[in-house]
Short mmCIF file of C-alpha atoms in Angstrom, two decimals:
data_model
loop_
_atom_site.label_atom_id
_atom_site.label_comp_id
_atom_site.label_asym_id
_atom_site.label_seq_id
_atom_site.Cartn_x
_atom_site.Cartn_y
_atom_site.Cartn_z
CA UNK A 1 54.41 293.57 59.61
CA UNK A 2 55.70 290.20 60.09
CA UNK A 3 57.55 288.30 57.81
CA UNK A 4 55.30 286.57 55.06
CA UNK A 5 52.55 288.27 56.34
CA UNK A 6 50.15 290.18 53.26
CA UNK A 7 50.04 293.70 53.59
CA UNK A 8 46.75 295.07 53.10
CA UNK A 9 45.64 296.86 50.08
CA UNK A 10 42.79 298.44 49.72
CA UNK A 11 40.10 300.01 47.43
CA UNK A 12 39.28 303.42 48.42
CA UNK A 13 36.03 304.64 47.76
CA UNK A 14 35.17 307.59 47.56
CA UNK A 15 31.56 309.25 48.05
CA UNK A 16 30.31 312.69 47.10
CA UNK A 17 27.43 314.40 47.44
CA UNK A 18 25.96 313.87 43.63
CA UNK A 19 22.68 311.87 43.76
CA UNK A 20 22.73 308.20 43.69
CA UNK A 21 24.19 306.72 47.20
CA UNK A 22 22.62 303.32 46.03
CA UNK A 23 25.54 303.21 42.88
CA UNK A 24 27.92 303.70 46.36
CA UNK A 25 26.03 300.81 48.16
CA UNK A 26 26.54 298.54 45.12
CA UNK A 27 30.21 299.36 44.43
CA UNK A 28 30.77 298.75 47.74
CA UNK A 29 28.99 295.49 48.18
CA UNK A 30 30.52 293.82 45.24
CA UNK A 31 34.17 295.11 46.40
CA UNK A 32 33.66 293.28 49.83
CA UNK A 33 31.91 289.66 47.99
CA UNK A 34 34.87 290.13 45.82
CA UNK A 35 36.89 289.90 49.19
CA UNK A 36 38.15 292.82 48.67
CA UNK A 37 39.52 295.16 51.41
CA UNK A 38 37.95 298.64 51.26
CA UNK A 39 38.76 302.77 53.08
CA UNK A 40 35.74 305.01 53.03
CA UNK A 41 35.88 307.88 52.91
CA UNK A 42 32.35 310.01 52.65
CA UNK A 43 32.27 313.66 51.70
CA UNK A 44 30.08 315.76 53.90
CA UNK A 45 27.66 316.80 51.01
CA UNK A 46 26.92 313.39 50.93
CA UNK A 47 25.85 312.61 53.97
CA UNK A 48 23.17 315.20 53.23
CA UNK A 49 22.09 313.64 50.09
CA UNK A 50 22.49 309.89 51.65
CA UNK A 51 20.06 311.29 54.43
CA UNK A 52 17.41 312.66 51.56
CA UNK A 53 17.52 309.45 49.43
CA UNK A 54 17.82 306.48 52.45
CA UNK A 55 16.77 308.66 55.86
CA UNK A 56 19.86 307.45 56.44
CA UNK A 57 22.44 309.89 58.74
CA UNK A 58 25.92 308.66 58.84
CA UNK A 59 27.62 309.82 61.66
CA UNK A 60 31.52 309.14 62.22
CA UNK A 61 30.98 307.79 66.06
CA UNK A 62 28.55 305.07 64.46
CA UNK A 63 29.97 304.40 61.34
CA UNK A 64 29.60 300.66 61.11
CA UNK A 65 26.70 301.02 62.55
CA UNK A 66 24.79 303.09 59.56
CA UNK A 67 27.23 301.76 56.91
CA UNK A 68 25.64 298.30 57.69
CA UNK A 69 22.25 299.35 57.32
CA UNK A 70 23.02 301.81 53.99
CA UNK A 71 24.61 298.92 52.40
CA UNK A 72 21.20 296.13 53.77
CA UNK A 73 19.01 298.80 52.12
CA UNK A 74 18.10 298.21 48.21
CA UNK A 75 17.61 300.64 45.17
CA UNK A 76 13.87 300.73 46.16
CA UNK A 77 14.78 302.27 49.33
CA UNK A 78 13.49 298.50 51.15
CA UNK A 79 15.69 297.97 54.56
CA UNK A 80 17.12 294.51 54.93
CA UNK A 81 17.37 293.22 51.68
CA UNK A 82 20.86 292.36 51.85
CA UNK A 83 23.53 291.29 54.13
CA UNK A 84 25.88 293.33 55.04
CA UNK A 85 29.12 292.48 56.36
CA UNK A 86 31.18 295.72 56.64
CA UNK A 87 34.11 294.16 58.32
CA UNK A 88 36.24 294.94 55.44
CA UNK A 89 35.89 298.31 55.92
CA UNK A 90 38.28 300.92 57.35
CA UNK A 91 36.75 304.47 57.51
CA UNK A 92 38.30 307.97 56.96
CA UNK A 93 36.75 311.45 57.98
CA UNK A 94 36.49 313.36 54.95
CA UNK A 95 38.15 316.03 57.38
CA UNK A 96 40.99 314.02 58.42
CA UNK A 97 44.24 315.51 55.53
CA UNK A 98 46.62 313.46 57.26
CA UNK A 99 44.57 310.27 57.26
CA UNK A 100 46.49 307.01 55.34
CA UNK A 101 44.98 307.48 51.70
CA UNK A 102 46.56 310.97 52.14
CA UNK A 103 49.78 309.57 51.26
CA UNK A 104 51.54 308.35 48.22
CA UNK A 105 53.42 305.68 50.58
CA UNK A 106 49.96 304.18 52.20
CA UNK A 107 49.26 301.34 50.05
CA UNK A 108 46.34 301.45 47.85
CA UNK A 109 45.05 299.27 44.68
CA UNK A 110 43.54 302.48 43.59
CA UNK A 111 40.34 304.49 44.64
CA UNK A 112 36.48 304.46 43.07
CA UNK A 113 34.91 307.55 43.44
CA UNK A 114 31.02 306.71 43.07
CA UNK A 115 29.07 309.06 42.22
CA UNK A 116 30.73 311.86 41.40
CA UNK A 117 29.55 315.06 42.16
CA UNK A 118 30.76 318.14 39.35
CA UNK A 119 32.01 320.42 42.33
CA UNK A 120 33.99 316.70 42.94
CA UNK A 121 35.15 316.58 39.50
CA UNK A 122 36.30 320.24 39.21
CA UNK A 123 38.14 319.14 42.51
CA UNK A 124 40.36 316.56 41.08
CA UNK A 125 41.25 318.08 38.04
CA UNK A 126 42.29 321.16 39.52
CA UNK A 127 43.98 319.39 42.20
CA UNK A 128 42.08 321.46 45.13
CA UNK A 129 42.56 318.63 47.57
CA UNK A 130 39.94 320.52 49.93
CA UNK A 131 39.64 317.09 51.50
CA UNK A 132 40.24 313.74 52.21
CA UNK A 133 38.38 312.51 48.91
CA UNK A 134 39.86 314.71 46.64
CA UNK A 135 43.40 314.46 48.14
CA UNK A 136 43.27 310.74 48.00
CA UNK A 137 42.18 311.31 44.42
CA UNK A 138 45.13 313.22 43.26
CA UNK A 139 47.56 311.13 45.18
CA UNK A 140 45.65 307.64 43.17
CA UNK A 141 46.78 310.08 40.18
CA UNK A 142 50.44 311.04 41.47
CA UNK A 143 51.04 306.95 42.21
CA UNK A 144 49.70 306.06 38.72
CA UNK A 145 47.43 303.66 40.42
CA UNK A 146 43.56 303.49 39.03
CA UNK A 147 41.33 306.22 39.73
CA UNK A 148 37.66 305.20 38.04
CA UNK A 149 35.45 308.48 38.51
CA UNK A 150 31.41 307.56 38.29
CA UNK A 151 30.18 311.01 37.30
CA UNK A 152 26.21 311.70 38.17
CA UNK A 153 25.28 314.44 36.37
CA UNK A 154 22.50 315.55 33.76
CA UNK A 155 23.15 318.18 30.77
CA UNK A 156 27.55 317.79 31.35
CA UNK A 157 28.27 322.08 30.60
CA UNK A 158 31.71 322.33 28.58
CA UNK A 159 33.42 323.66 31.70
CA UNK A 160 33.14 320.19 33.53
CA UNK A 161 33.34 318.05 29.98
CA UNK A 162 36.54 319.74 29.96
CA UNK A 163 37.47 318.79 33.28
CA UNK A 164 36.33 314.86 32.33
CA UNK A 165 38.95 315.48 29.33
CA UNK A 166 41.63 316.63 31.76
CA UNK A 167 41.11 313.71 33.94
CA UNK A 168 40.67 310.89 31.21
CA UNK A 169 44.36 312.79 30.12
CA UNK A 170 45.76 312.12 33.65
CA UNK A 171 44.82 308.39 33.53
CA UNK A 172 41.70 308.24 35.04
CA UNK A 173 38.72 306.39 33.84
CA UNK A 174 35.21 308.56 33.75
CA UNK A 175 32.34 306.07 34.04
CA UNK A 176 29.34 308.20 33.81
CA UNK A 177 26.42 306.82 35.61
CA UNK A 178 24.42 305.81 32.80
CA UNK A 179 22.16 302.37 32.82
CA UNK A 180 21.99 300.51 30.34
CA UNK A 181 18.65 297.87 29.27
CA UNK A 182 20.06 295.40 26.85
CA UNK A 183 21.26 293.24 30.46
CA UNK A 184 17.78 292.43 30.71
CA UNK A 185 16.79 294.66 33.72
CA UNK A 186 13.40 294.18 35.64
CA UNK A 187 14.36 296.23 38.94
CA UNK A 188 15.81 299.15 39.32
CA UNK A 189 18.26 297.02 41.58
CA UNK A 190 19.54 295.49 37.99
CA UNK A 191 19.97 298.92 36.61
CA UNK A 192 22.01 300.35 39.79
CA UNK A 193 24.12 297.12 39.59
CA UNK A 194 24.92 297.68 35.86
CA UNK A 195 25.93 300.78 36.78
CA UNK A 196 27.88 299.42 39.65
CA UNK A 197 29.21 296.35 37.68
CA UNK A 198 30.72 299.09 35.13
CA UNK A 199 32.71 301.32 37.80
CA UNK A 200 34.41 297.68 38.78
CA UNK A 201 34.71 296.90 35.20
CA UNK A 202 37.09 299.58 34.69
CA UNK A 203 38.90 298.82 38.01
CA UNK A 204 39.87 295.44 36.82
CA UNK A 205 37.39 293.90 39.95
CA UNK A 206 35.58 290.44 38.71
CA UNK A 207 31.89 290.37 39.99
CA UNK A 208 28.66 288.96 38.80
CA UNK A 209 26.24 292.47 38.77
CA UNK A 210 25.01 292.32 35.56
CA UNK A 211 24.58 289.95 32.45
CA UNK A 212 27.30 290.62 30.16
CA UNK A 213 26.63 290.87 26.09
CA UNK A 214 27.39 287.84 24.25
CA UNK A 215 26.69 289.20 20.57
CA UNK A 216 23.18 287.36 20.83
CA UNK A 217 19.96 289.75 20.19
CA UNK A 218 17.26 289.43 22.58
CA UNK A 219 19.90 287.49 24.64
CA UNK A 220 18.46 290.25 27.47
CA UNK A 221 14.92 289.81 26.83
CA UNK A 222 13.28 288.57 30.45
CA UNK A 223 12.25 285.08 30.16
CA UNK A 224 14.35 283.82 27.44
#
């Protein structure tokens, strides 16, 4: 690196194979508008369950290729709905351990792991570091940096609620996926992007997903 020139620092974002890609899409949308750099990384369960919700496969050889039309796609599963400019994007192999985000010394702002899969969350806590995703996890924990975990799950059993503990302990922020009405959603696009909005909230990343409360009831009721 030359002198005076900015190193860059990315978010890394993590996907697992829980259900709801279109939380990813968002998250990763805003990060980029934001002008944010971003490394992907993409667990193989979730290419699975990004190819049952989108028809979407996501294949490492063509990875700009399908991010760009994952991330056009909206909530409603309708193609082209936004633009997507994925040229802030580096991409990892879940498979690759001695890719950068593997490293405590590769610089990072911290890493977004949305949504979170249970088998993900057991993996982090227990510091498994089966692969890329979770490695790059515990090393976001190791640095001190900010890990925000988006967990997508529905009854929590007390063996994972316990692993939630054990990572809220280790300074991570849990952010379960959990929509919220008093924004004044009319889509499910708004309730994805509250969702969305709340995983940067806790990251510290401005963005405009979502109407924020002002203390004003019925502020959220459409048409007022």
């Amino acid at each position: 690196m030359n002198a005076g020139e900015t190193q860059r620092a990315p978010w890394i974002v993590g996907v697992s194979g829980a259900s709801g890609t279109p939380y990813a899409a968002a998250v990763l949308r805003a990060l980029l508008d934001a002008g944010e750099a971003v490394d992907l990384v993409v667990s193989r369960a979730s290419r699975l369950t990004l190819l049952d919700e989108t028809g979407i496969s996501f294949r490492d050889a063509h990875w700009q290729e399908d991010l760009r039309e994952w991330l056009a796609r909206g909530a409603d599963g309708k193609p082209d709905t936004f633009d997507a400019d994925v040229s802030g994007v580096r991409y990892w192999s879940a498979g690759d351990l001695a890719a950068g985000p593997s490293s405590g010394s590769y610089p990072a702002k911290g890493m977004l792991i949305v949504p979170a899969s249970t088998a993900c969350v057991a993996g982090v806590a227990l510091g498994l570091s089966k692969d890329l995703l979770q490695r790059a996890a515990s090393v976001t924990l190791k640095e001190r940096r900010p890990l925000v975990v988006a967990v997508r799950e529905a009854p929590l059993n007390g063996q994972t609620l316990r692993q939630l503990v054990a990572l809220d302990d280790a300074g991570a922020s849990v952010v379960p996926a959990s929509p919220a009405f008093y924004a004044g959603a009319t889509h499910i696009q708004d309730l994805v992007d509250f969702v969305a909005g709340r995983v940067l909230d806790a990251a510290g990343v401005g963005h405009g997903l979502y109407r924020r409360w002002k203390g004003e009831l019925g502020g959220g009721t459409p048409g007022r």
